[in-house]
Every structure is written in structure tokens, then in C-alpha cells.
């Protein structure tokens, strides 16, 4: 698995026809067995990761104050579009959900559903103190969730209250690094033959 | 109600006016900051990450363990423990939960010895939330080499 | 031919919707294209600020008021909380601090209205407005950052003054910005005000009459667009608003376009106030001596109000003599304006929901607290 981050559980989609592996993964297995196939598979994976990391489309989803800094980051001076981060209005088209701001217990199921509606691969950035652990609203409070990672798995935490737009961009760059290191195509191969790997 | 033709003409006229204003901006200097390559000068008062500078003369902490920052912190994210009595009191624990911190600056304001300061840094994104618990060593390491933070400058 | 059988449709809008400016859920009852009824479902951002304030002393409440209440006008919230405590404790405030507070509140008003204009532009399909407003907002953020150390949340005002004096050269920067901004404001007018598409989307849409505005207790630009000349800065002057000259823009149409014009004029007036304050500002101390951070406020009750960018922001503070307030009640302007929304929307088309909702400039943290 990828290094440098916490192991997060991700939903693995099981095809409807009952077979254990998806067609893409079967193809990868076949390619992997060919002579020189390992180089091919990892190269394809690198290209895919490169493409994925350079076009992270976030959901336009703001909860509270940090959403304002997120808008500033997408605004003129910081211009997140330079990194291929183009906001999408629907979770069906999004790869990334930036949880910007405090999340209430009433809002938590909604966030969870939005995350579930996003197609794989999907990533989560927790922006600001409130999304990370409740922040200023941790004590004496009955309504704020103590961290968004109790609801959805978080890839990158950006501290700050609210973080500067630069800090958010740095978080996005960290996420790009993480995506670049991912082994989505070949991870099943490692599971299938742990002794050989 | 103006006719369709009139309304269309109006819309086109509005579009042309708007685009004219827009195109004036082409000649203006660019405002976009190429962030990872060039960085903006944050103000010396910027509420960045917190740090505990070490006294350069004695090599000890400037903290006199008065617990004022712990008391004033609205997020209650500073945890201080000390052993010993009187002048031999030694700081054994000084933790700041940077994920809970709200960067309000009240701790820097109340500190009588300027032991806790803001640094002009803000980049601390991490993959793991546990990294955001800054212990005494982390806070020492984060301390600015030159007196740039507000607590020092005043 | 028998008439077609029709039935009402209930449409759920939000809580995740790019145009709800937060996490508002609207239950819209539709008859075809027409809106029959709108019911806002709030509470998605309830942060229990009023309860938390009872557990924190007055200085810590400043930090909380920044975040927990209307986060787009953080400094105005600070002012509201501080004004209540200062009125009750009779804390003296130096003259210079009063001027600095006024300047910062008006800068905050500019920043807030700019963000509203940008997002309202996106809602109605004018993306350029967003980029330009963000450009100008960044300059305001720079001004804030140089003084308060924060961009969005400042914790700058203190009981009996402000935290620190202005850095050298800041007043010139601020003056320069004001003159620059007035030119940009003319550009916004050129871009949007005369635009027939913009007018078609806003003129005559979502009318709130003067009587309705009074009945709902609407305040701020929403009320002023309906012909109700009500501004706390004029009627109950605080800080130095009685020493500066400014107009309260009032329009009588009560539609989205009038609300837009009120805010545009308010930005011009805010710039005027800043320039006057910069000229009048005396030198001297910015913080009253001997006001402890954990000030004990004498027992009593007080209701104070300030004019936030969204309207009349009131704080009802009850103290029993301790370091912390016994009870704080926040009268949030967005909350009352949201109720006026239910009346504004009746009878309009689905496409107008966004235009009407955006025009009242709602901040959900202010509604839910």
C-alpha cells in the first residue's frame, strides 16, 4: 500500500455478476503475467496516477468559515485552477471533497451521503481546526461533530483557523503527492500473491 | 413590453459593454501569485503556527510556568506540566494541539516572558492527525531563528 | 376535453447546493413552475454558541464570536459582544480605539458585501464579478492581516480598546486602497448595473413591501430596499458613527435589484466613512489601562445592537457578576431576513429561487448560531 499516510478503509466495489475481481483487474492480472508485463502495468499506473493527481475536481461544498478561504483560494490571487482543481457542483463529478468548516451532528449524515455518492477514487481534505477535530467548538458544545474523520476517511489535514489559501494549496499539493504514490491497479496483485511479493 | 428585437439588441449591447470592461483588464498587471514557486510576504503580525523559542543566553526555556496561556486559551489546547518547586521548577510537558488551536493569539498576548510566539509559517498539512500534536521538542524546533514573530517584536 | 390532472411537487433544495450560501435546506412546494410555498429547514450549522459563551470569559468570547456567529463580519460580531460587556461594565474606551474600530467595521462591511456580490454574480451567471470581487477582497485581507494578524478571524478588539495600534504606514495604504476601490466600484456598476440580463434576472423579482418588511422585522439592506430607512448606525450611533457624515441608501422597490443597489451604495458610503475616520483619527492610546482580560462584569442586563452587514445585530447579555456571562442571546439579522424569504418567494418561478435567496445575503452561521 501507499506509504506516508494512515491506512484508510475504502469501499471496494464488488461487481454485480458475483465474480471476485473487476474486468480491469482481470486484465491487469493477465498483463502482469506476460513477460515484461510488470513494467507495463506500473507504467500505466504511473500515467494514471499522474493524470489523476493533476485534475482533482473538488465538490463545491462549504460548511462554514473555511469555505470563504476556499473561495479565496479559487479566486483571483491564488487560483487553484492552476493545479487542475476545478470545482464541480455535483458529487457525481467530483474526486475530492474539501470539508471546509465545522460539521454539525445534523449535517454529518449529509456529508457521509455526499461522500458515498462520489465515484472512486475519492479523496477528502479536512480543512481547518473545526473539521479536523472540532477545534474551537470541542468543549462545552452539544452540536458539533468532533472531527470529520469520525464520519468519512480523511486523506490530508490542513491546520489553521481558517487556513490561509496558500495552506489549502499546500494541502492539495500534499494530496497530489499521495495520489502519485498510490498503487490502485497493482494492490490486488499483492494481495493475491503475498508470498511472491 | 419591448419587442423581441429590441430586447435582443439590449442584451447584445449589455454584453458588449460588459466585455469591454472585461477586456480592459487584459492590459492590467496580473495579480495571481504562483504560490509554490513564489510566496507572499505574510505580515509580521500574522497568526501562524505557534513556537517556543529557546533563550539564546541560557539555553533554557523562557517559560516561567505561570499557566496563564493554558488558562486563557479558548480552545483549551495548551497542556503544561511541571515538576519541582520554586526556582527549580522544570517544564516536563508543553503540548499544543495544533488541530484544536484557533490561532487567536490570546496566549501570546498574556505571556509575560514572550516564551510563546507566532511564527510566520502556515504550512503544516499532514496525512495523520497525530502529527498535529506539537510537543515541547516540536515547538522548540519550530521556533524562528531570527526574532520575526510578534511576541518578540512587540 | 377534461383538464389535466396536476399535483403539487415538493422539491428539496439543499443542504448541499452551490447556491444556498451554506447549508440551508429549502422545502419548496411547486405548482408546475410556480412556487406555492417555501419552508426553510435550518439548524445544519447550529454551533451552540450562546451556550458556549456562558462557559467562557468575555475575552474568550471575542474569539468565539468571530467564528460562531456571522463569520463574514467577524469584527462586527466582536464589536457586538464587546459593546454589550463594555456598556454593562462601563469600560472607558480611548478615542483612537473608537476610530480604529469604526474603520475596521467598515472594512469588514466592504469585504462582506464584496463576497456577496461575487457569489450573487455566480448565482446569476456572471462569473467575472466573482473574480474581480475576490481580487479586491484580497487587498482588504492584506489590510486586515497587517494589523490584526488574521485574515478572516481577527480577535482584534478588546474590552476597552483594540489589541494593538496600527503599524506605521498603514493609514496611507488604507487610503490608497479606498481610492482604488472607488474606481473599481464604478467598474462593477458598468459591468452589472446597466446590464439588461442582470436587470431581467433581478428587477421586479422577489418583491417585499414595506409593510411586510416591518411585519417580519426585516433589517439591514433587505429592509432598506423596501423603503424602511432603518440603520442602527444612524438611529443608535455607537463608536464614532455620529461624528462622520454618511448617507443611508434607501430604495422603495423592494425587489432583488433594489437590494443589490442598496449594497452597492453601502460600499460607497463605507469607503467614505473610512476616509473620514482616517482624516479625523487622533493619536494616542488604543487600549484603556487596567482592564483585565478576565474582567468581572457587574450584575445586570443589557441589550445592545450594532449594524452588521446583514442588518441589526443585537446582543442581550445577562451578567450575575462573574467572569463569564450568565446568558447571552443573539438577535441574528440573517435569521429574521430568512423568514421574510418565505413571503418574498411566493408566486415566483423556480428559476427565481436562486436570485431571491442570494439577494438577502444569508449566512447560515448567523441563522443557526
XYZ file of C-alpha atoms in Angstrom:
720
model
C 0.000 0.000 0.000
C 0.967 3.592 -0.287
C 3.393 4.884 2.234
C 3.364 8.055 4.201
C -0.215 8.058 5.286
C -2.630 6.384 7.610
C -4.278 3.281 6.317
C -7.840 4.195 5.493
C -10.535 1.726 4.729
C -12.055 2.252 1.342
C -15.116 0.698 -0.112
C -14.180 -1.961 -2.618
C -16.794 -2.379 -5.285
C -17.789 -5.956 -5.966
C -19.174 -6.484 -9.463
C -22.796 -7.478 -9.771
C -22.123 -10.738 -11.597
C -20.617 -12.238 -8.488
C -17.055 -12.585 -9.752
C -14.407 -11.569 -7.261
C -12.462 -9.186 -9.456
C -13.484 -6.424 -11.792
C -12.689 -6.756 -15.526
C -9.934 -4.166 -15.299
C -8.262 -6.083 -12.548
C -8.508 -9.336 -14.501
C -6.828 -7.577 -17.409
C -4.109 -6.336 -15.096
C -3.553 -9.858 -13.832
C -3.189 -11.139 -17.378
C -0.825 -8.325 -18.294
C 1.139 -8.887 -15.164
C 1.888 -12.495 -16.133
C 3.219 -11.542 -19.582
C 6.985 -11.187 -19.963
C 7.823 -7.553 -19.247
C 4.234 -7.049 -18.200
C 5.157 -5.755 -14.779
C 6.920 -2.772 -16.296
C 3.898 -2.134 -18.487
C 1.452 -2.273 -15.603
C 3.431 0.027 -13.366
C 3.957 2.473 -16.228
C 0.242 2.551 -16.927
C -0.360 3.058 -13.268
C 2.089 5.928 -13.100
C 0.420 7.620 -16.046
C -2.987 7.124 -14.497
C -1.805 8.498 -11.188
C -0.214 11.441 -12.915
C -3.452 12.211 -14.701
C -5.488 11.739 -11.557
C -3.268 13.951 -9.440
C -3.304 16.782 -11.948
C -7.051 17.011 -12.283
C -8.544 16.804 -8.849
C -12.037 18.141 -9.122
C -13.408 19.154 -5.759
C -17.013 19.444 -4.781
C -18.184 22.992 -4.198
C -19.146 22.280 -0.693
C -18.649 24.782 2.051
C -19.828 24.317 5.569
C -18.649 27.384 7.444
C -15.888 29.950 7.696
C -13.198 27.918 5.946
C -15.374 27.904 2.838
C -14.626 31.607 2.487
C -10.903 30.913 2.390
C -11.584 28.085 -0.028
C -13.348 30.582 -2.272
C -10.413 32.940 -1.937
C -8.137 30.086 -2.935
C -10.225 29.556 -6.042
C -10.360 33.281 -6.612
C -8.017 35.563 -8.408
C -4.851 35.720 -6.408
C -4.302 32.092 -5.544
C -6.176 30.489 -8.398
C -6.462 26.801 -7.604
C -7.302 26.207 -11.267
C -3.567 26.227 -11.924
C -3.410 22.790 -10.349
C -6.346 21.423 -12.262
C -8.614 21.918 -9.302
C -11.879 22.903 -10.904
C -14.889 22.991 -8.604
C -17.839 20.836 -9.571
C -21.313 21.318 -8.226
C -22.346 17.683 -8.017
C -20.692 14.844 -6.131
C -21.076 12.588 -9.157
C -18.375 14.518 -10.986
C -16.102 15.178 -8.046
C -12.935 13.428 -6.903
C -12.265 15.460 -3.832
C -14.385 16.771 -1.026
C -12.882 19.639 0.915
C -14.652 19.650 4.246
C -14.359 23.341 4.974
C -15.715 24.248 8.334
C -17.434 22.756 11.302
C -19.803 19.911 10.734
C -22.797 19.520 12.981
C -24.317 16.258 14.026
C -27.333 17.153 11.912
C -25.105 17.695 8.885
C -22.972 14.575 9.361
C -25.286 12.136 7.527
C -25.420 14.559 4.621
C -21.649 14.721 4.377
C -21.463 10.965 4.574
C -24.014 10.636 1.776
C -22.186 13.126 -0.396
C -19.008 11.153 0.089
C -20.784 7.937 -0.777
C -22.196 9.477 -3.937
C -18.763 10.348 -5.232
C -17.230 7.836 -7.624
C -13.987 6.096 -6.741
C -11.203 7.151 -6.465
C -12.197 9.819 -3.993
C -10.251 11.875 -1.552
C -11.041 14.014 1.435
C -9.262 17.106 2.690
C -10.161 18.258 6.142
C -9.668 21.987 6.135
C -9.289 23.891 9.351
C -9.443 23.116 13.016
C -13.174 22.522 13.186
C -13.260 19.860 10.511
C -10.149 18.208 11.872
C -11.279 17.704 15.449
C -13.961 20.200 16.368
C -11.387 22.862 17.084
C -12.753 25.829 18.994
C -16.049 24.018 19.303
C -14.624 20.964 21.014
C -15.548 21.755 24.594
C -18.891 22.812 26.104
C -20.641 22.012 22.892
C -23.516 19.716 22.121
C -23.949 20.075 18.406
C -20.606 19.973 16.608
C -19.014 16.774 15.427
C -15.609 16.144 16.968
C -13.785 15.803 13.724
C -14.995 14.881 10.288
C -12.844 11.741 10.356
C -15.431 10.128 12.574
C -17.698 10.109 9.525
C -15.512 9.849 6.436
C -11.846 8.887 5.986
C -9.616 11.910 5.639
C -6.510 11.965 3.474
C -4.972 15.323 4.298
C -5.456 17.526 7.326
C -4.841 21.244 6.848
C -4.476 23.059 10.170
C -5.450 26.665 10.620
C -8.463 28.611 11.738
C -9.090 29.216 8.920
C -6.023 28.161 6.950
C -4.612 30.639 4.516
C -5.418 29.891 0.890
C -1.763 29.015 0.483
C -2.099 26.459 3.241
C -5.015 24.882 1.409
C -2.995 24.806 -1.796
C -0.215 23.111 0.105
C -2.743 20.563 1.290
C -3.789 19.943 -2.296
C -0.145 19.507 -3.285
C 0.303 17.015 -0.446
C -2.703 15.157 -1.784
C -1.163 15.120 -5.259
C 1.956 13.541 -3.795
C -0.146 10.933 -2.108
C -2.050 10.130 -5.268
C 1.187 9.819 -7.195
C 2.366 7.146 -4.781
C -0.850 5.170 -4.892
C -0.971 1.591 -6.178
C -4.554 1.179 -7.251
C -4.028 -1.240 -10.125
C -1.441 -3.471 -8.559
C -2.606 -3.614 -4.976
C -4.814 -6.635 -5.714
C -1.813 -8.459 -7.148
C -0.002 -8.008 -3.882
C -2.989 -9.416 -2.010
C -3.293 -12.380 -4.349
C 0.307 -13.424 -4.012
C 1.627 -12.149 -0.693
C 4.395 -14.773 -0.643
C 5.772 -13.743 -4.008
C 5.544 -10.059 -3.282
C -43.046 45.442 -23.150
C -40.343 45.966 -25.756
C -40.309 43.707 -28.746
C -38.074 40.689 -29.019
C -35.796 42.517 -31.405
C -35.360 45.419 -29.017
C -34.639 43.112 -26.128
C -32.103 41.208 -28.148
C -30.425 44.455 -29.118
C -30.344 45.480 -25.468
C -28.839 42.177 -24.423
C -26.162 42.420 -27.094
C -25.418 45.968 -26.056
C -25.117 44.892 -22.440
C -22.834 42.061 -23.418
C -20.604 44.351 -25.439
C -20.388 46.868 -22.593
C -19.575 44.155 -20.103
C -16.972 42.541 -22.319
C -15.454 45.951 -22.984
C -14.943 46.429 -19.260
C -13.607 42.902 -19.004
C -11.093 43.334 -21.792
C -9.736 46.475 -20.185
C -8.385 44.152 -17.553
C -6.213 42.302 -20.021
C -3.720 45.147 -20.000
C -3.617 45.406 -16.207
C -0.851 43.735 -14.204
C -1.543 40.171 -13.164
C -2.497 39.554 -9.570
C -2.078 35.794 -9.442
C 0.597 34.595 -7.082
C 2.416 31.494 -8.307
C 2.193 30.035 -4.856
C 4.588 27.129 -4.510
C 7.231 28.968 -6.526
C 6.788 32.403 -5.012
C 5.369 33.105 -1.607
C 3.535 36.097 -0.323
C 5.118 38.137 2.433
C 2.976 37.452 5.429
C 2.675 40.327 7.812
C 4.885 40.238 10.931
C 1.720 40.050 12.982
C 0.385 37.028 11.145
C -1.095 34.382 13.397
C 0.816 31.421 12.105
C 1.898 28.295 13.896
C 2.961 28.612 17.492
C 6.512 28.064 18.745
C 8.550 28.211 21.931
C 11.840 29.964 21.313
C 14.789 28.978 23.484
C 16.652 31.671 25.356
C 19.915 32.091 23.435
C 21.886 33.141 26.528
C 20.992 30.405 28.947
C 19.774 27.744 26.572
C 16.673 27.207 28.657
C 13.035 27.801 28.011
C 11.756 31.282 28.531
C 8.624 29.804 30.026
C 8.248 30.505 33.736
C 5.364 28.039 34.063
C 2.723 30.527 35.103
C -0.079 28.634 33.305
C -1.588 31.877 32.022
C -1.727 30.702 28.419
C -3.323 27.457 29.470
C -5.999 29.373 31.331
C -6.788 31.956 28.650
C -6.852 29.532 25.724
C -10.443 29.499 24.419
C -9.914 26.115 22.778
C -8.113 24.709 25.826
C -5.485 23.211 23.583
C -2.377 24.011 25.674
C -1.294 21.464 28.256
C 1.508 22.285 30.659
C 3.042 20.136 33.374
C 5.999 20.897 35.582
C 7.922 19.335 38.427
C 9.930 20.835 41.238
C 9.311 23.858 43.395
C 10.370 27.463 43.406
C 13.228 28.323 41.123
C 13.982 24.706 40.299
C 10.684 24.189 38.590
C 11.226 22.399 35.313
C 8.879 22.127 32.388
C 8.129 18.488 31.756
C 5.330 18.831 29.264
C 4.241 21.607 26.985
C 1.836 20.318 24.393
C -0.173 22.366 21.947
C -2.845 20.634 19.974
C -2.429 22.473 16.719
C -5.540 20.864 15.307
C -7.634 22.315 18.106
C -5.904 25.675 18.207
C -7.871 28.607 16.825
C -4.854 30.891 16.333
C -6.475 33.708 18.271
C -3.260 34.986 19.812
C -4.515 35.299 23.377
C -1.739 33.025 24.684
C 0.905 35.164 23.001
C -0.700 38.247 24.443
C -0.792 37.080 28.053
C 2.660 35.508 28.134
C 4.788 37.662 30.473
C 8.159 36.454 29.168
C 7.326 36.143 25.470
C 8.002 32.451 25.719
C 5.271 31.533 23.271
C 5.293 33.271 19.905
C 3.730 33.113 16.499
C 5.866 32.099 13.585
C 5.129 33.336 10.076
C 4.688 29.748 8.906
C 1.372 28.259 7.973
C 2.216 25.144 6.013
C 1.647 22.167 8.239
C -0.624 19.893 6.242
C -0.284 16.322 7.268
C -1.612 12.902 6.452
C -2.046 11.988 10.059
C -3.837 13.959 12.696
C -1.469 12.745 15.404
C 1.281 14.847 13.807
C -0.613 17.952 14.777
C 0.056 17.442 18.463
C 3.127 19.621 18.955
C 5.253 18.603 21.921
C 7.970 20.648 23.568
C 10.628 19.465 21.103
C 8.447 20.250 18.112
C 7.735 23.708 19.448
C 11.434 24.338 20.049
C 12.239 23.205 16.549
C 9.534 25.425 15.097
C 10.895 28.498 16.840
C 12.161 31.165 14.464
C 15.908 31.707 14.326
C 15.530 35.445 13.970
C 13.110 37.476 16.035
C 10.345 37.827 13.489
C 7.296 36.815 15.411
C 5.034 39.234 17.130
C 5.724 38.092 20.644
C 9.361 39.034 20.247
C 8.934 42.204 18.279
C 6.078 43.821 20.191
C -61.549 17.735 -23.063
C -61.020 17.005 -19.396
C -58.489 19.211 -17.715
C -55.108 17.721 -16.952
C -54.660 16.344 -13.501
C -51.964 18.313 -11.764
C -50.482 17.980 -8.351
C -48.068 19.887 -6.247
C -44.491 18.838 -6.155
C -42.262 19.197 -3.131
C -38.720 19.958 -4.146
C -35.839 19.591 -1.767
C -33.132 22.134 -2.229
C -30.022 21.670 -0.203
C -28.411 21.267 2.261
C -25.667 20.773 -0.284
C -26.398 23.151 -3.074
C -23.905 25.547 -4.601
C -26.304 28.447 -4.369
C -27.626 28.148 -0.862
C -24.602 30.011 0.510
C -24.049 27.448 3.153
C -26.034 24.567 4.443
C -29.610 25.733 4.142
C -32.317 23.315 3.148
C -35.368 24.692 1.408
C -38.552 22.704 1.085
C -40.136 24.241 -1.970
C -43.719 23.360 -2.846
C -44.192 23.806 -6.563
C -47.263 24.029 -8.741
C -45.719 23.468 -12.119
C -43.117 26.173 -12.378
C -44.641 28.378 -9.723
C -43.619 28.430 -6.126
C -46.529 27.877 -3.784
C -44.667 27.787 -0.532
C -41.127 27.789 0.722
C -40.150 26.363 4.040
C -36.571 26.798 5.190
C -35.112 23.978 7.248
C -32.375 25.415 9.381
C -30.068 24.064 12.028
C -27.461 22.429 9.841
C -24.825 24.741 11.250
C -26.049 25.128 14.790
C -22.871 25.597 16.812
C -24.422 26.233 20.241
C -22.532 29.492 20.534
C -24.919 31.008 23.040
C -24.343 28.073 25.368
C -20.584 28.099 24.871
C -20.403 31.783 25.712
C -21.691 31.018 29.178
C -18.595 28.911 29.793
C -16.008 31.391 28.558
C -14.983 34.750 29.867
C -15.585 37.921 27.942
C -12.200 37.972 26.226
C -12.524 34.388 25.119
C -15.996 35.199 23.858
C -14.439 37.626 21.403
C -12.640 34.723 19.778
C -15.820 32.710 19.827
C -17.945 35.492 18.361
C -15.626 35.628 15.358
C -16.255 32.047 14.438
C -19.533 31.046 15.899
C -21.645 33.910 14.677
C -21.701 35.524 11.268
C -18.220 34.624 10.042
C -18.282 37.075 7.168
C -18.462 40.021 9.513
C -16.200 38.829 12.289
C -15.168 42.246 13.516
C -18.752 43.435 13.734
C -19.543 40.432 15.899
C -16.618 41.269 18.129
C -17.977 44.761 18.394
C -21.426 43.477 19.325
C -20.121 41.246 22.098
C -17.708 43.861 23.385
C -20.229 46.635 23.268
C -22.606 44.695 25.489
C -19.907 43.977 28.055
C -18.463 47.477 27.904
C -21.867 49.063 28.358
C -22.549 46.977 31.408
C -19.096 47.345 32.954
C -18.746 50.991 31.889
C -15.281 50.464 30.482
C -13.710 53.657 29.125
C -12.509 53.404 25.542
C -9.821 55.732 24.156
C -10.781 57.947 21.246
C -8.244 56.464 18.879
C -9.513 52.962 19.564
C -13.034 54.055 18.687
C -11.856 55.345 15.336
C -9.861 52.211 14.640
C -12.878 50.094 15.471
C -15.062 52.087 13.114
C -12.546 51.796 10.292
C -12.295 48.066 10.738
C -16.015 47.540 10.930
C -16.467 49.416 7.683
C -13.644 47.480 6.028
C -15.400 44.344 7.181
C -18.608 45.615 5.612
C -16.778 46.120 2.347
C -15.320 42.627 2.493
C -18.675 41.110 3.307
C -20.548 42.932 0.559
C -17.814 42.091 -1.932
C -18.159 38.415 -1.175
C -21.908 38.718 -1.501
C -21.587 40.454 -4.852
C -19.190 37.805 -6.109
C -21.342 34.875 -5.103
C -24.514 36.572 -6.268
C -22.812 37.087 -9.608
C -22.049 33.380 -9.815
C -25.642 32.557 -8.906
C -26.920 34.669 -11.767
C -24.279 33.590 -14.229
C -21.813 36.458 -14.096
C -18.540 34.808 -13.261
C -16.362 37.850 -13.869
C -17.872 39.591 -10.882
C -16.657 36.798 -8.618
C -13.079 37.028 -9.825
C -12.997 40.776 -9.504
C -14.596 40.829 -6.089
C -12.106 38.255 -4.860
C -9.306 40.412 -6.216
C -10.446 43.415 -4.226
C -11.227 41.290 -1.192
C -7.661 40.049 -1.108
C -6.495 43.630 -0.743
C -8.807 44.099 2.226
C -7.497 40.856 3.679
C -3.965 42.230 3.340
C -5.006 45.342 5.215
C -6.530 43.183 7.931
C -3.552 40.908 8.133
C -1.115 43.753 8.575
C -2.961 44.961 11.658
C -4.847 42.124 13.266
C -2.783 39.138 12.193
C -5.785 37.286 10.888
C -7.447 37.226 7.528
C -10.940 36.124 8.379
C -10.905 35.844 12.148
C -9.092 38.581 13.938
C -9.649 38.643 17.720
C -8.530 42.233 17.474
C -10.973 44.188 19.595
C -10.521 44.017 23.330
C -12.511 45.253 26.274
C -11.512 48.875 26.452
C -9.903 49.325 23.063
C -8.133 47.258 20.493
C -5.237 44.862 20.772
C -2.501 46.808 19.049
C -2.019 50.116 17.346
C -1.909 50.419 13.588
C 1.522 49.696 12.141
C 3.349 52.637 10.566
C 2.263 53.394 7.030
C -0.980 51.514 7.334
C -3.201 54.586 7.098
C -1.636 55.537 3.775
C -2.144 52.035 2.457
C -5.749 52.109 3.578
C -6.346 55.499 1.973
C -4.754 54.281 -1.237
C -6.985 51.248 -1.202
C -10.118 53.372 -0.710
C -9.368 55.497 -3.762
C -8.527 52.405 -5.772
C -11.711 50.736 -4.626
C -13.965 53.630 -5.618
C -12.723 53.247 -9.195
C -13.359 49.527 -9.091
C -16.859 50.160 -7.795
C -17.587 52.208 -10.916
C -16.432 49.239 -12.946
C -18.829 46.929 -11.149
C -21.615 49.336 -11.980
C -20.573 49.297 -15.604
C -20.386 45.529 -15.600
C -23.638 44.726 -13.836
C -25.971 47.613 -13.070
C -26.849 48.581 -16.607
C -26.674 45.055 -17.920
C -30.074 44.027 -19.358
C -29.525 40.374 -18.463
C -28.742 41.301 -14.884
C -31.767 43.565 -14.773
C -34.014 40.905 -16.242
C -32.951 38.464 -13.538
C -33.380 40.902 -10.654
C -35.764 43.738 -11.464
C -39.239 43.238 -10.066
C -38.306 39.821 -8.670
C -38.979 38.860 -5.083
C -40.767 41.987 -4.003
C -41.058 42.613 -0.285
C -43.313 45.535 0.512
C -42.620 47.997 3.278
C -45.445 46.650 5.442
C -44.270 43.103 5.019
C -40.737 44.106 5.910
C -41.977 45.696 9.113
C -44.195 42.731 9.913
C -41.308 40.291 9.546
C -38.884 42.524 11.393
C -36.580 42.542 8.399
C -33.465 44.601 8.818
C -30.386 45.736 7.055
C -30.235 46.049 3.285
C -33.388 43.961 2.906
C -35.419 46.469 4.886
C -33.730 49.456 3.300
C -34.518 48.150 -0.159
C -38.181 48.052 0.850
C -38.265 51.704 1.815
C -37.606 51.308 5.511
C -34.891 53.781 6.450
C -33.594 51.876 9.437
C -29.913 51.829 10.200
C -28.543 51.333 13.691
C -25.553 53.474 12.829
C -27.918 56.431 12.409
C -30.636 55.654 14.910
C -28.469 54.431 17.805
C -24.979 55.698 16.953
C -22.121 53.804 18.510
C -18.382 54.357 18.351
C -17.824 57.386 16.105
C -20.670 56.988 13.659
C -22.239 60.196 14.935
C -19.124 62.140 14.006
C -18.832 61.045 10.407
C -21.123 62.039 7.605
C -22.736 59.317 5.565
C -25.974 58.538 3.800
C -28.225 55.582 4.384
C -29.234 54.348 0.946
C -32.948 53.634 0.756
C -34.877 52.278 -2.192
C -38.599 51.723 -2.331
C -38.956 48.982 -4.948
C -38.265 46.114 -2.569
C -37.050 43.776 -5.306
C -33.751 41.997 -5.789
C -32.409 44.839 -7.882
C -33.094 47.336 -5.106
C -31.318 45.124 -2.600
C -28.388 44.928 -4.964
C -28.311 48.710 -5.342
C -28.526 49.248 -1.586
C -25.442 47.134 -1.053
C -23.563 48.811 -3.878
C -24.344 52.216 -2.389
C -23.421 50.985 1.071
C -19.990 50.052 -0.192
C -19.507 53.590 -1.433
C -20.684 55.003 1.897
C -18.437 52.629 3.814
C -15.462 53.884 1.829
C -16.479 57.430 2.653
C -16.682 56.597 6.354
C -13.230 55.013 6.292
C -11.704 58.029 4.601
C -13.318 60.428 7.071
C -12.181 58.339 10.029
C -8.639 58.222 8.701
C -8.648 62.014 8.492
C -10.168 62.567 11.910
C -8.284 59.895 13.831
C -6.405 61.387 16.792
C -3.111 59.989 18.068
C -2.905 58.427 21.482
C -3.550 55.250 23.366
C -5.519 52.446 21.811
C -6.295 50.481 24.921
C -7.668 51.565 28.232
C -5.275 50.801 31.090
C -6.163 48.416 33.859
C -8.839 46.454 32.065
C -8.019 42.835 32.849
C -8.632 40.138 30.298
C -10.833 38.291 32.764
C -12.939 41.317 33.550
C -15.718 40.806 36.054
C -18.807 42.468 34.668
C -21.193 43.790 37.338
C -24.595 42.121 37.616
C -27.217 43.417 35.281
C -28.892 43.105 31.965
C -28.173 44.934 28.758
C -29.316 44.846 25.170
C -27.042 46.447 22.636
C -27.162 46.483 18.897
C -24.781 47.138 16.065
C -25.332 47.335 12.346
C -23.777 44.276 10.805
C -23.548 43.985 7.002
C -26.703 41.914 7.201
C -28.658 44.182 9.462
C -29.454 44.803 13.060
C -27.296 42.535 15.217
C -28.364 42.561 18.842
C -26.841 41.039 21.940
C -28.835 40.521 25.081
C -26.385 39.950 27.883
C -27.253 38.941 31.410
C -24.474 39.003 33.946
C -24.508 37.856 37.551
C -21.198 39.459 38.366
C -18.870 36.681 37.349
C -16.121 36.373 34.814
C -18.472 34.719 32.392
C -21.862 35.891 31.165
C -24.846 34.179 32.667
C -26.831 34.229 29.458
C -26.220 35.616 26.009
C -28.946 35.887 23.443
C -28.011 36.803 19.925
C -30.529 38.526 17.735
C -29.260 37.494 14.337
C -30.180 39.611 11.318
C -29.987 36.737 8.838
C -32.467 34.775 10.901
C -35.225 37.334 10.559
C -34.410 38.017 6.939
C -34.700 34.315 6.254
C -38.260 34.416 7.488
C -39.054 37.291 5.182
C -37.806 34.992 2.418
C -40.867 32.766 2.757
C -43.054 35.707 1.820
C -40.733 37.015 -0.879
C -40.672 33.777 -2.813
C -44.410 33.105 -3.064
C -45.657 33.145 -6.624
C -42.315 33.331 -8.389
C -40.817 30.782 -10.728
C -38.342 28.081 -9.818
C -35.504 29.895 -11.534
C -36.068 32.905 -9.297
C -35.364 30.939 -6.122
C -31.651 31.458 -6.560
C -31.998 35.131 -7.375
C -34.198 35.831 -4.360
C -32.227 33.688 -1.946
C -28.963 35.270 -2.992
C -30.337 38.768 -2.702
C -30.968 38.584 1.029
C -27.298 37.740 1.637
C -27.761 34.920 4.051
C -25.033 33.491 6.240
C -26.040 30.237 7.784
C -23.769 30.571 10.778
C -25.687 33.712 11.600
C -29.040 31.978 11.212
C -28.196 28.925 13.268
C -25.573 30.314 15.647
